[in-house]
C-alpha positions as protocol buffer text, in pm:
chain_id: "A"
residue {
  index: 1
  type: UNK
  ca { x: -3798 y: 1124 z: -1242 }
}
residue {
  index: 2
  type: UNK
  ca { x: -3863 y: 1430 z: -1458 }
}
residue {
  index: 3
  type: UNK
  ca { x: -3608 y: 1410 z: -1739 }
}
residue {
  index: 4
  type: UNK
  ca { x: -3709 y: 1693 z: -1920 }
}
residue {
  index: 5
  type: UNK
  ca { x: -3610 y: 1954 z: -1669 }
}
residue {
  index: 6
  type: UNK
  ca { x: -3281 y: 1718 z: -1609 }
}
residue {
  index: 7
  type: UNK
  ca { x: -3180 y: 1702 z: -1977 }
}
residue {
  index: 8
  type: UNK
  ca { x: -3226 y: 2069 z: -2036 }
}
residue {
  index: 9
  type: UNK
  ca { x: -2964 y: 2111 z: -1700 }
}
residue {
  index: 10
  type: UNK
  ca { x: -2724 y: 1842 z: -1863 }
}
residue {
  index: 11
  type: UNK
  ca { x: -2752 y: 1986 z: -2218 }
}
residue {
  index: 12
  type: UNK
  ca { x: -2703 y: 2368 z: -2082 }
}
residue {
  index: 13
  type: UNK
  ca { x: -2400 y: 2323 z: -1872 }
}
residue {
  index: 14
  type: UNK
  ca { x: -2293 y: 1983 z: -1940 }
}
residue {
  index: 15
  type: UNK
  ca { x: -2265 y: 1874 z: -1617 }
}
residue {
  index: 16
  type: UNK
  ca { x: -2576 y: 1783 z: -1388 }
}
residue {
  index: 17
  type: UNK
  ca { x: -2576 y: 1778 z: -1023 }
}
residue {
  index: 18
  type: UNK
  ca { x: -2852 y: 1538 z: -918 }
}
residue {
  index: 19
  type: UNK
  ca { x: -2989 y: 1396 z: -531 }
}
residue {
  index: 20
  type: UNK
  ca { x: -3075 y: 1076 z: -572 }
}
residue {
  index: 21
  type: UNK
  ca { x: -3318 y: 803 z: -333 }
}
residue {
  index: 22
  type: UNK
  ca { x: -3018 y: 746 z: -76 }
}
residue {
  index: 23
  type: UNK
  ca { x: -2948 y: 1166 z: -40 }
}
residue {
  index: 24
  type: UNK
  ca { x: -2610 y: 1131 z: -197 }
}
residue {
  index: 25
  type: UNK
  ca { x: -2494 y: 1356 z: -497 }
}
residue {
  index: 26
  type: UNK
  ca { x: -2378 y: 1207 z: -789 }
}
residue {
  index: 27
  type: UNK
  ca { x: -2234 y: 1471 z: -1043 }
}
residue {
  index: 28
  type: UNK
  ca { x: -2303 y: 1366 z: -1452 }
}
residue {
  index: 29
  type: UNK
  ca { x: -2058 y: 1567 z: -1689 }
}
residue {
  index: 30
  type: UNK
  ca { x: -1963 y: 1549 z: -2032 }
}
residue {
  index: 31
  type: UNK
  ca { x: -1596 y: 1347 z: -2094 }
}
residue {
  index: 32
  type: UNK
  ca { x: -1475 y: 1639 z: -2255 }
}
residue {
  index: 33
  type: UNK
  ca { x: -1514 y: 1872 z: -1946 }
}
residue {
  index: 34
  type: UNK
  ca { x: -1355 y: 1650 z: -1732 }
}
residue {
  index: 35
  type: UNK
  ca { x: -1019 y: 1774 z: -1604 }
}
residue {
  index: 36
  type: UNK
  ca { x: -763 y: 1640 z: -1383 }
}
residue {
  index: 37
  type: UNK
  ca { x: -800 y: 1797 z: -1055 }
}
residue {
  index: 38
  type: UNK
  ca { x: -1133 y: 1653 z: -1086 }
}
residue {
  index: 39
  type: UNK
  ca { x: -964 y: 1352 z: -967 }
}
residue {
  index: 40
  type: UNK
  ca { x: -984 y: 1006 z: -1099 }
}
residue {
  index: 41
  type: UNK
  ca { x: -1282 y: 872 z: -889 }
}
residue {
  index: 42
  type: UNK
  ca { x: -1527 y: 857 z: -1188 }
}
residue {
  index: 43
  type: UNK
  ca { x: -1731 y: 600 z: -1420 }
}
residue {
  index: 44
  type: UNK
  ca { x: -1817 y: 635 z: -1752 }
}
residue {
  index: 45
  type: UNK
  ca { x: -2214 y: 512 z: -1737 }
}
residue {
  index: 46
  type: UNK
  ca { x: -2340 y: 406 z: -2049 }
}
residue {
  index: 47
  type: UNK
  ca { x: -2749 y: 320 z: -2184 }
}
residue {
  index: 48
  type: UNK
  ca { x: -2655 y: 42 z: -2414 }
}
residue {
  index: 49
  type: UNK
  ca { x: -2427 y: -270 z: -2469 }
}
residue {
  index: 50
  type: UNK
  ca { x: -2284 y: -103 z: -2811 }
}
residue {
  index: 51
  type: UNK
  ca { x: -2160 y: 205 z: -2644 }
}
residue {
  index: 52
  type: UNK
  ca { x: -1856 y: 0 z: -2457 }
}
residue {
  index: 53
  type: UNK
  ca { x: -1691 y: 2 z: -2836 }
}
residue {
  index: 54
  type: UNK
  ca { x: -1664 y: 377 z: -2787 }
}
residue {
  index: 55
  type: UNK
  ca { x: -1471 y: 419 z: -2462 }
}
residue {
  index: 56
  type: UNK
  ca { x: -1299 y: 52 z: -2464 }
}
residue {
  index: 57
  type: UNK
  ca { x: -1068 y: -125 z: -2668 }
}
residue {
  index: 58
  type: UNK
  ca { x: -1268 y: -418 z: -2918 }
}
residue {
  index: 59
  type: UNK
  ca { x: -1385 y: -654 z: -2619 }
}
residue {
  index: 60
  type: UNK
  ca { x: -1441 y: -1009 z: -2678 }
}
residue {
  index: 61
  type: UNK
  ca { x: -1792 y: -1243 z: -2702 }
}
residue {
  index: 62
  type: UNK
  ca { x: -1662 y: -1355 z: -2308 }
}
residue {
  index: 63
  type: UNK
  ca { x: -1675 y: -1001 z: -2165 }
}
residue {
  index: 64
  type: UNK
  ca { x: -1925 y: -867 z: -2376 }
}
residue {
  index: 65
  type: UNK
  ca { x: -2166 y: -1140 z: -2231 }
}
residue {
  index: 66
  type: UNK
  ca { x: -2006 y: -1095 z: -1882 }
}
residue {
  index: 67
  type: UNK
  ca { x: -2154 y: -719 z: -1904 }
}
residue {
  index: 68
  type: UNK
  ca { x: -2460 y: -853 z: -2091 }
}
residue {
  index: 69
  type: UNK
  ca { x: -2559 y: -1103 z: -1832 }
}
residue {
  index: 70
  type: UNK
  ca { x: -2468 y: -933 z: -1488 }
}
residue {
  index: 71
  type: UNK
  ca { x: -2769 y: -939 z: -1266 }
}
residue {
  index: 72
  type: UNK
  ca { x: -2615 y: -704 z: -992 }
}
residue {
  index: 73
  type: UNK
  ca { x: -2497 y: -318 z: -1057 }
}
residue {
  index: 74
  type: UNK
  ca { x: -2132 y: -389 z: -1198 }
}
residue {
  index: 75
  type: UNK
  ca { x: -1836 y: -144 z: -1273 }
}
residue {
  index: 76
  type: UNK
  ca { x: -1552 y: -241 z: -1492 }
}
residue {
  index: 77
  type: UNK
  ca { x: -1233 y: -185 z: -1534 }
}
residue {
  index: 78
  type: UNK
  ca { x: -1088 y: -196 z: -1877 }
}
residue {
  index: 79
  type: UNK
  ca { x: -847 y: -86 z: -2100 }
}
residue {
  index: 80
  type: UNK
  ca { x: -938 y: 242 z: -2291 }
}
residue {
  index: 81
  type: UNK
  ca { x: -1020 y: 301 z: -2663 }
}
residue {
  index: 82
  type: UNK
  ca { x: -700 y: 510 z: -2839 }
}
residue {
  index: 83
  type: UNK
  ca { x: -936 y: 734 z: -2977 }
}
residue {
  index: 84
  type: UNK
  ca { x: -1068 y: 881 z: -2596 }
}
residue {
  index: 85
  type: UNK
  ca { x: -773 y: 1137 z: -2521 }
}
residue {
  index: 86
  type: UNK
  ca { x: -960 y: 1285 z: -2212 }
}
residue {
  index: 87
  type: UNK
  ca { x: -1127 y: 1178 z: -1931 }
}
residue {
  index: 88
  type: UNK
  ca { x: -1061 y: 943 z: -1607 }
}
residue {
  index: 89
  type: UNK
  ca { x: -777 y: 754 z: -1703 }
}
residue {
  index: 90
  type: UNK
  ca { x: -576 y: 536 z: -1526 }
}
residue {
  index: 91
  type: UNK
  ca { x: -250 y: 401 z: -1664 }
}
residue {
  index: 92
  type: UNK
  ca { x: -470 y: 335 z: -1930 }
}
residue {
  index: 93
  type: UNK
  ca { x: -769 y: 172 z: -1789 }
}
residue {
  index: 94
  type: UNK
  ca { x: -1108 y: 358 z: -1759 }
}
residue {
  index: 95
  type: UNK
  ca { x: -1411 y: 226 z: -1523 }
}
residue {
  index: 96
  type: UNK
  ca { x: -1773 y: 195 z: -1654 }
}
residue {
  index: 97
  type: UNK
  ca { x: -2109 y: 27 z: -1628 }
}
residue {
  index: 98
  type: UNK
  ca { x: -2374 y: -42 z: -1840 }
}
residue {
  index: 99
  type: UNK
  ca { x: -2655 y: 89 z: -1646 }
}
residue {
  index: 100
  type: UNK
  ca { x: -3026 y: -115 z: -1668 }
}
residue {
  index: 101
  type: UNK
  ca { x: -3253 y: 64 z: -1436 }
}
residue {
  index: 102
  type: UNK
  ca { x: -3514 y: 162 z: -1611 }
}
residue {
  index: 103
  type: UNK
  ca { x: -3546 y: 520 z: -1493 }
}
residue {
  index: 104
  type: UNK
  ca { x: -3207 y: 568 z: -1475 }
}
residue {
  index: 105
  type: UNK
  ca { x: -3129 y: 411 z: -1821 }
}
residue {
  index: 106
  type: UNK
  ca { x: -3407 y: 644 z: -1974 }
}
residue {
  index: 107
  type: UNK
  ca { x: -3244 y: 936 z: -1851 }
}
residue {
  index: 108
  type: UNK
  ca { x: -2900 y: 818 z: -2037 }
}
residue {
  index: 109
  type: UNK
  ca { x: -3036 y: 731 z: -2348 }
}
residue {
  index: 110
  type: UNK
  ca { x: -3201 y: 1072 z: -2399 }
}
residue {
  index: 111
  type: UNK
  ca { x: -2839 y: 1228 z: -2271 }
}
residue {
  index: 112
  type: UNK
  ca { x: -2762 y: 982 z: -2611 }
}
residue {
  index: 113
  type: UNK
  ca { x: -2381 y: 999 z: -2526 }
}
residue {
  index: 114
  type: UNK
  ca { x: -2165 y: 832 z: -2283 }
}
residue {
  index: 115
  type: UNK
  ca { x: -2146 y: 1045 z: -1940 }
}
residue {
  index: 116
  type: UNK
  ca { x: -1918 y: 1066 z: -1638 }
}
residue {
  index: 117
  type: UNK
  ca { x: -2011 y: 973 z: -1302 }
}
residue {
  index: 118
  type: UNK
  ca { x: -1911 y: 1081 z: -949 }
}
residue {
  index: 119
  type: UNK
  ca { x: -2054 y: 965 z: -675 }
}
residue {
  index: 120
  type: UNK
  ca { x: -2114 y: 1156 z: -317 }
}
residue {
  index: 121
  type: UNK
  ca { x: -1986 y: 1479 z: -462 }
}
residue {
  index: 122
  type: UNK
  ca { x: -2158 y: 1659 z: -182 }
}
residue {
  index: 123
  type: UNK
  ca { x: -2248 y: 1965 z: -442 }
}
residue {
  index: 124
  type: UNK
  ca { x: -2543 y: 2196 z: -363 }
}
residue {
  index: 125
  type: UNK
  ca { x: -2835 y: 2109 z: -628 }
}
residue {
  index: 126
  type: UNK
  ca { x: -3195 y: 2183 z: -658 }
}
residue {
  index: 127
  type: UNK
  ca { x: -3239 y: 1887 z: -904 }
}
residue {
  index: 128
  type: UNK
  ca { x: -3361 y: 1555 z: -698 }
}
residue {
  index: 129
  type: UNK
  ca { x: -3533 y: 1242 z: -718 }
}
residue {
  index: 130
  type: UNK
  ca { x: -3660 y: 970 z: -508 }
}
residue {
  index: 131
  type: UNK
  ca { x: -3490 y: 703 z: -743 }
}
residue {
  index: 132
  type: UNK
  ca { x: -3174 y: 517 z: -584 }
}
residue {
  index: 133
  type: UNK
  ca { x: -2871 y: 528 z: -786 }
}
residue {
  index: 134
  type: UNK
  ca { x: -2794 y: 157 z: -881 }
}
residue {
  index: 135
  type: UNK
  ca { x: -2404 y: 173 z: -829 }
}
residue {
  index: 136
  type: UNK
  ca { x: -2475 y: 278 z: -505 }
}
residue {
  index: 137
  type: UNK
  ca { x: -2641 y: -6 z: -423 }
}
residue {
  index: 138
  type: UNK
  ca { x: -2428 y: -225 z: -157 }
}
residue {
  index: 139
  type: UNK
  ca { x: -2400 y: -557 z: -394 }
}
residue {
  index: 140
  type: UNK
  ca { x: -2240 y: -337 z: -624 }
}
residue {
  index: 141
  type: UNK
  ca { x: -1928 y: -531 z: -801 }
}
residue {
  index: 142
  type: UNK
  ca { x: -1600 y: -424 z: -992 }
}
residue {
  index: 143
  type: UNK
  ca { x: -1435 y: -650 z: -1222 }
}
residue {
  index: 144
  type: UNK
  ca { x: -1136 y: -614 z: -1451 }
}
residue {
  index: 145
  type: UNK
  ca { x: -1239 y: -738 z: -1812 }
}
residue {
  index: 146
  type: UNK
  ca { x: -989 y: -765 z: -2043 }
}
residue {
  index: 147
  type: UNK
  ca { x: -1082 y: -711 z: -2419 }
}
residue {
  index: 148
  type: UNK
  ca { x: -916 y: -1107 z: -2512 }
}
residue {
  index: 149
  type: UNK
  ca { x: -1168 y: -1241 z: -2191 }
}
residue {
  index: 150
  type: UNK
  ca { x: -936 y: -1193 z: -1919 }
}
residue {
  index: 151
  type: UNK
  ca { x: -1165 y: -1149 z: -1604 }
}
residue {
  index: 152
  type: UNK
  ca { x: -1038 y: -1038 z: -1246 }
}
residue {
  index: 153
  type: UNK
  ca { x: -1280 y: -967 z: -965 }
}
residue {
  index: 154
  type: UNK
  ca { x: -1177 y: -659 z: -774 }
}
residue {
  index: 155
  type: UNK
  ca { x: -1464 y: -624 z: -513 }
}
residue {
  index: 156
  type: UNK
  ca { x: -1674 y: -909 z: -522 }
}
């Protein structure tokens, strides 16, 4: 995956239209361009364990290994940090994942900030590469994790 010519299409516009393995489109913007008639469909992907403190409210040891320890792509529902005033929201639960693919969790660490995900966007882009997205991966799983341990499987 070249990241350099990625990056400098992410930094420019904020937003990065990229073709991944499987031929889908999965759109990468900035939180802060997000609006509302984006629609709510997105996940905030994140590089690194620390990084949840940013988006969620204080989590607990449980659901911080729960994220930690997940062996299959996971995306989670939980309840939102006050200080994030825009961005996919839902009655005050956001969705993310900690992503661990190597070439994918490069690419988000030299971003160095949270991003937005949507997936299948169907946009025109010249920017591809050959490496499958991991939440589109059919073992992908959603879980509610609450920030005292609370744990509800939503698509196992």
């Amino acid at each position: 995956m070249d990241h350099t010519q990625l990056l400098s299409a992410f930094r420019d516009k904020g937003i990065l239209h990229l073709k991944e393995g499987n031929g889908k489109v999965i759109t990468l913007i900035k939180p802060e361009l997000w609006k509302a008639e984006m629609g709510e469909d997105w996940t905030f992907l994140l590089f690194d364990l620390f990084q949840i403190r940013t988006i969620c409210e204080p989590f607990s040891e449980v659901s911080l290994d729960i994220v930690e320890y997940a062996n299959k792509p996971t995306i989670y529902h939980s309840p939102v940090n006050r200080i994030i005033k825009n961005g996919p929201i839902v009655n005050g639960v956001l969705k993310f994942s900690l992503i661990l693919e190597p070439n994918w969790n490069k690419l988000l660490f030299q971003i160095s900030q949270p991003v937005i995900v949507k997936i299948d966007t169907k946009e025109d882009t010249l920017h591809q590469t050959p490496i499958l997205f991991p939440l589109l991966s059919p073992s992908t799983k959603e879980m509610f994790l609450g920030p005292e341990g609370e744990v509800k499987i939503i698509k196992g």
